[in-house]
């Protein structure tokens, strides 16, 4: 979702105060390293790393003042033009959210409610199943009966709240439609300004600049001497470094890492962990890393977000999460 490959069911994705939910992937200041690296099999190391630079633009050395002012004026004009529509949609959004809050007050304290209906249904069934499974294993009849009664009560509570769920889901659908319109309107001035600047204030890299940046990145990744090797001729660790180099060379504000170390053996994983920490310090950009490995999260992170079934369970520093976990 951060990269723009999937659209969120509800809510916003804010970057520097702007909801980027409707921004296409190529407009987002992000780069992604996939779990399987997704290297181009028909390109060598040099070509893989250089790939993103072909679409990259840099500021022109001589920027005409009138074009700079025109870009600023274009964005300001568009923002003024859409202001009434934004205000109208925001008022409707707030009214719908007030209705959701009113319905939420009708839920019993133990009733589980999640925004995503499929996820909610799965979690409800999971809780009831866990209680019944626990009851089956109990030899003590009194404890068995208590667990069975609890499961029955929970199941009944879920049935009782279904009408409320349906009402809330309908409202969330309307809210999501408004949020989508708001995101599209808010990003329109930014996109128009970027398009104008791309045409009048920036230029593509020259062949010399592209080559210099690529060679420098290959050296930074410790891949010098492997420039002409194909992906299937590289070790897992080398493939990982190629994927990192290809992502970083485009100078993103945010680097997204989707379980990038899961396919590596323990020794190489430790080595790449060290390289990731070094790169994070050198580049001074945001890294967002998804992992199921507790040790990896505690080792690499400045801040950890613990999630379960699509919901945030805890946010904190590695020490806070380790010393005071909010879940098992």
Coordinates of C-alpha atoms in Angstrom, one line a residue:
X1 CA 0.0 0.0 0.0
X2 CA 2.8 2.4 0.8
X3 CA 4.4 1.7 -2.6
X4 CA 1.0 2.0 -4.4
X5 CA 0.7 -1.6 -5.6
X6 CA -2.5 -2.1 -3.5
X7 CA -5.2 0.3 -2.5
X8 CA -6.2 0.5 1.2
X9 CA -9.8 -0.6 2.0
X10 CA -10.2 2.4 4.4
X11 CA -8.3 5.3 5.7
X12 CA -5.4 7.4 4.5
X13 CA -1.7 7.1 3.8
X14 CA -0.1 10.4 4.8
X15 CA 3.4 11.5 3.8
X16 CA 4.5 14.9 4.9
X17 CA 0.9 15.8 5.6
X18 CA -0.4 14.7 2.2
X19 CA -2.7 11.7 1.7
X20 CA -0.8 9.8 -1.1
X21 CA -3.4 7.0 -1.4
X22 CA -4.4 8.1 -4.9
X23 CA -0.8 8.9 -6.1
X24 CA 0.4 6.3 -8.7
X25 CA 3.5 4.3 -7.7
X26 CA 5.8 6.2 -10.1
X27 CA 4.9 9.5 -8.3
X28 CA 5.7 8.2 -4.8
X29 CA 9.1 8.9 -3.2
X30 CA 9.5 5.2 -2.4
X31 CA 11.6 2.3 -3.6
X32 CA 10.9 -1.4 -2.8
X33 CA 13.1 -4.4 -2.2
X34 CA 11.0 -7.5 -2.6
X35 CA 11.3 -10.7 -0.7
X36 CA 12.4 -12.6 -3.8
X37 CA 14.5 -9.6 -5.0
X38 CA 12.7 -9.5 -8.4
X39 CA 15.9 -8.9 -10.3
X40 CA 15.5 -8.7 -14.1
X41 CA 16.9 -12.1 -15.3
X42 CA 17.8 -10.8 -18.7
X43 CA 20.0 -8.0 -17.3
X44 CA 23.4 -8.2 -15.7
X45 CA 24.3 -6.5 -12.3
X46 CA 25.2 -3.2 -14.0
X47 CA 22.0 -3.1 -16.0
X48 CA 19.8 -4.0 -13.0
X49 CA 21.3 -1.3 -10.8
X50 CA 21.2 1.3 -13.5
X51 CA 17.6 0.6 -14.5
X52 CA 15.9 3.2 -12.3
X53 CA 18.2 5.9 -13.4
X54 CA 16.8 5.9 -16.9
X55 CA 13.6 7.6 -15.7
X56 CA 15.3 9.8 -13.1
X57 CA 15.3 13.6 -13.5
X58 CA 17.7 16.1 -11.8
X59 CA 17.3 19.9 -11.6
X60 CA 18.6 21.8 -14.6
X61 CA 21.7 23.8 -14.0
X62 CA 20.1 27.0 -15.3
X63 CA 16.5 27.2 -14.2
X64 CA 14.5 30.1 -15.7
X65 CA 13.0 32.2 -12.8
X66 CA 9.8 32.6 -14.7
X67 CA 9.3 28.8 -14.8
X68 CA 10.1 28.4 -11.1
X69 CA 7.4 31.1 -10.3
X70 CA 5.0 29.5 -12.8
X71 CA 5.3 26.1 -11.0
X72 CA 4.5 27.6 -7.6
X73 CA 1.6 29.7 -9.1
X74 CA 0.2 26.6 -10.8
X75 CA 0.0 24.7 -7.6
X76 CA -1.5 27.7 -5.6
X77 CA -4.1 28.3 -8.3
X78 CA -5.2 24.6 -8.3
X79 CA -5.3 24.5 -4.5
X80 CA -7.6 27.6 -4.4
X81 CA -9.8 26.1 -7.1
X82 CA -10.4 22.8 -5.2
X83 CA -10.8 24.4 -1.7
X84 CA -14.6 24.6 -1.8
X85 CA -14.9 21.0 -2.9
X86 CA -12.5 19.9 -0.2
X87 CA -14.5 21.7 2.5
X88 CA -17.8 20.2 1.3
X89 CA -16.4 16.7 1.3
X90 CA -14.8 17.1 4.7
X91 CA -18.1 18.2 6.2
X92 CA -19.8 15.1 4.8
X93 CA -17.0 12.9 6.0
X94 CA -17.2 14.3 9.6
X95 CA -21.0 13.8 9.6
X96 CA -20.6 10.1 8.6
X97 CA -17.9 9.6 11.2
X98 CA -20.2 11.0 13.9
X99 CA -22.8 8.4 12.8
X100 CA -20.2 5.6 13.2
X101 CA -19.3 6.8 16.7
X102 CA -23.0 6.9 17.6
X103 CA -23.5 3.3 16.5
X104 CA -20.3 2.1 18.1
X105 CA -21.7 3.2 21.5
X106 CA -24.4 0.5 21.0
X107 CA -21.8 -2.3 21.0
X108 CA -21.4 -4.3 24.1
X109 CA -17.9 -4.0 25.7
X110 CA -16.8 -7.4 24.7
X111 CA -18.0 -7.2 21.1
X112 CA -15.1 -7.3 18.6
X113 CA -15.3 -4.8 15.8
X114 CA -12.8 -4.3 13.0
X115 CA -13.3 -2.1 9.9
X116 CA -12.6 -4.9 7.4
X117 CA -15.6 -7.3 7.4
X118 CA -13.7 -10.4 6.1
X119 CA -10.9 -9.9 8.7
X120 CA -13.5 -9.4 11.5
X121 CA -15.4 -12.6 10.5
X122 CA -12.1 -14.6 10.5
X123 CA -11.0 -13.3 13.9
X124 CA -14.4 -14.0 15.5
X125 CA -14.4 -17.6 14.3
X126 CA -10.8 -18.0 15.4
X127 CA -11.6 -16.9 18.9
X128 CA -14.6 -19.2 19.3
X129 CA -12.7 -22.1 17.8
X130 CA -9.8 -21.5 20.2
X131 CA -12.1 -21.7 23.2
X132 CA -13.8 -24.8 22.0
X133 CA -10.5 -26.5 21.2
X134 CA -9.3 -25.6 24.7
X135 CA -12.5 -27.0 26.3
X136 CA -12.0 -30.3 24.5
X137 CA -8.5 -30.8 26.0
X138 CA -9.7 -30.1 29.5
X139 CA -10.3 -33.1 31.8
X140 CA -11.8 -31.1 34.6
X141 CA -15.5 -31.0 33.9
X142 CA -16.2 -27.7 35.6
X143 CA -13.4 -25.9 33.6
X144 CA -14.6 -27.6 30.4
X145 CA -18.1 -26.3 31.0
X146 CA -16.9 -22.8 31.8
X147 CA -14.9 -22.6 28.5
X148 CA -17.9 -24.1 26.5
X149 CA -20.2 -21.5 28.1
X150 CA -17.8 -18.7 27.3
X151 CA -17.6 -19.9 23.6
X152 CA -21.4 -20.1 23.4
X153 CA -21.8 -16.6 24.9
X154 CA -19.1 -15.2 22.5
X155 CA -20.8 -16.8 19.5
X156 CA -24.2 -15.4 20.6
X157 CA -22.6 -11.9 21.1
X158 CA -21.3 -12.0 17.5
X159 CA -24.7 -13.0 16.2
X160 CA -26.4 -10.2 18.2
X161 CA -24.1 -7.5 16.8
X162 CA -24.3 -8.4 13.1
X163 CA -27.1 -5.8 12.5
X164 CA -24.8 -3.1 14.0
X165 CA -21.9 -4.4 11.9
X166 CA -23.9 -4.1 8.7
X167 CA -24.9 -0.5 9.5
X168 CA -21.3 0.5 10.3
X169 CA -20.0 -1.3 7.2
X170 CA -22.3 0.7 5.0
X171 CA -21.1 4.0 6.6
X172 CA -17.5 3.0 6.2
X173 CA -18.2 2.3 2.5
X174 CA -19.4 5.9 2.1
X175 CA -16.5 7.3 4.2
X176 CA -14.0 5.4 2.0
X177 CA -15.6 6.8 -1.2
X178 CA -15.2 10.4 0.2
X179 CA -11.6 9.7 1.4
X180 CA -10.8 8.5 -2.1
X181 CA -12.2 11.7 -3.6
X182 CA -10.3 13.9 -1.0
X183 CA -7.0 12.1 -1.7
X184 CA -7.5 12.6 -5.5
X185 CA -8.3 16.3 -5.1
X186 CA -5.4 17.0 -2.7
X187 CA -2.8 15.3 -4.9
X188 CA -3.9 16.9 -8.1
X189 CA -2.0 20.2 -7.5
X190 CA 1.1 18.3 -6.6
X191 CA 1.0 16.1 -9.7
X192 CA 0.3 19.1 -12.0
X193 CA 3.3 21.0 -10.5
X194 CA 5.5 17.9 -10.8
X195 CA 4.6 17.5 -14.4
X196 CA 5.3 21.2 -15.1
X197 CA 8.7 21.0 -13.3
X198 CA 9.6 17.8 -15.1
X199 CA 9.1 19.6 -18.4
X200 CA 10.6 23.0 -17.7
X201 CA 12.9 22.7 -14.6
X202 CA 14.5 19.2 -14.7
X203 CA 16.4 17.0 -17.2
X204 CA 17.3 13.4 -17.6
X205 CA 20.8 12.1 -16.6
X206 CA 23.5 12.1 -19.3
X207 CA 25.1 8.8 -20.2
X208 CA 28.2 9.9 -18.3
X209 CA 26.2 10.8 -15.1
X210 CA 24.3 7.5 -15.3
X211 CA 27.5 5.5 -15.6
X212 CA 29.2 7.4 -12.8
X213 CA 26.3 6.8 -10.4
X214 CA 25.9 3.2 -11.3
X215 CA 29.7 2.4 -10.8
X216 CA 29.6 4.3 -7.5
X217 CA 26.6 2.3 -6.3
X218 CA 28.1 -1.0 -7.4
X219 CA 31.2 -0.1 -5.2
X220 CA 29.0 0.9 -2.3
X221 CA 27.2 -2.4 -2.4
X222 CA 30.6 -4.3 -2.5
X223 CA 29.8 -5.7 -6.0
X224 CA 32.8 -4.4 -7.9
X225 CA 34.0 -7.1 -10.3
X226 CA 30.6 -8.6 -10.7
X227 CA 29.2 -5.9 -13.1
X228 CA 28.7 -8.3 -16.0
X229 CA 27.3 -11.3 -14.1
X230 CA 23.7 -12.3 -14.5
X231 CA 21.4 -12.8 -11.5
X232 CA 21.6 -16.6 -11.7
X233 CA 25.4 -16.4 -11.4
X234 CA 25.2 -14.6 -8.0
X235 CA 24.9 -15.9 -4.5
X236 CA 21.8 -15.0 -2.4
X237 CA 23.7 -12.3 -0.5
X238 CA 24.9 -10.8 -3.8
X239 CA 21.4 -10.8 -5.3
X240 CA 20.2 -9.0 -2.2
X241 CA 22.8 -6.3 -2.6
X242 CA 21.9 -5.8 -6.3
X243 CA 18.3 -5.4 -5.2
X244 CA 19.3 -2.9 -2.6
X245 CA 21.5 -1.0 -5.0
X246 CA 18.8 -0.8 -7.6
X247 CA 16.3 0.7 -5.0
X248 CA 18.7 3.1 -3.3
X249 CA 20.2 4.6 -6.5
X250 CA 17.0 6.4 -7.3
X251 CA 17.4 8.4 -4.0
X252 CA 14.0 7.6 -2.4
X253 CA 12.7 9.3 0.7
X254 CA 11.5 5.9 2.0
X255 CA 13.0 2.5 1.4
X256 CA 10.4 -0.4 1.7
X257 CA 11.9 -3.8 2.5
X258 CA 9.6 -6.8 2.3
X259 CA 11.2 -9.5 4.4
X260 CA 14.4 -9.1 2.5
X261 CA 16.5 -11.5 4.6
X262 CA 14.1 -14.4 4.8
X263 CA 15.7 -16.4 1.9
X264 CA 19.3 -16.1 3.3
X265 CA 21.1 -18.5 5.5
X266 CA 22.0 -17.5 9.1
X267 CA 25.6 -16.4 8.3
X268 CA 24.7 -14.3 5.3
X269 CA 21.6 -12.9 7.1
X270 CA 23.9 -11.5 9.9
X271 CA 26.2 -10.0 7.3
X272 CA 23.4 -8.3 5.4
X273 CA 21.8 -7.0 8.6
X274 CA 25.1 -5.2 9.3
X275 CA 25.0 -3.7 5.8
X276 CA 21.4 -2.5 6.2
X277 CA 22.3 -0.7 9.4
X278 CA 25.3 0.9 7.8
X279 CA 23.3 2.0 4.8
X280 CA 20.5 3.4 7.0
X281 CA 23.1 5.6 8.9
X282 CA 24.8 6.7 5.7
X283 CA 21.7 7.5 3.6
X284 CA 19.7 9.1 6.5
X285 CA 16.4 8.1 4.9
X286 CA 13.4 6.2 6.3
X287 CA 13.6 2.4 6.1
X288 CA 10.4 0.4 6.6
X289 CA 11.1 -3.3 7.0
X290 CA 8.5 -6.1 7.3
X291 CA 9.7 -9.1 9.2
X292 CA 8.3 -12.0 11.2
X293 CA 11.7 -12.5 12.9
X294 CA 11.7 -11.0 16.4
X295 CA 15.5 -10.9 16.7
X296 CA 15.8 -9.1 13.3
X297 CA 13.2 -6.5 14.3
X298 CA 14.9 -5.8 17.6
X299 CA 18.4 -5.7 16.0
X300 CA 17.6 -3.4 13.0
X301 CA 14.9 -1.1 14.2
X302 CA 14.7 2.3 15.9
X303 CA 11.0 1.9 16.2
X304 CA 8.8 -1.2 16.0
X305 CA 5.2 -1.6 15.0
X306 CA 3.8 -5.0 16.2
X307 CA 0.8 -6.1 14.1
X308 CA -1.7 -9.0 14.5
X309 CA -4.5 -9.9 12.1
X310 CA -4.1 -6.5 10.4
X311 CA -4.4 -4.5 13.6
X312 CA -1.6 -2.5 15.3
X313 CA -1.0 -4.1 18.7
X314 CA 2.0 -2.0 19.9
X315 CA 4.3 0.8 18.8
X316 CA 7.6 1.5 20.6
X317 CA 11.3 1.3 20.7
X318 CA 13.0 -2.1 20.6
X319 CA 13.6 -1.8 24.4
X320 CA 10.0 -0.9 25.1
X321 CA 8.6 -3.8 23.0
X322 CA 11.1 -6.3 24.5
X323 CA 10.7 -5.2 28.1
X324 CA 6.9 -4.5 28.1
X325 CA 5.3 -6.5 25.3
X326 CA 1.6 -5.8 24.8
X327 CA 0.9 -9.3 23.5
X328 CA 2.4 -12.8 23.8

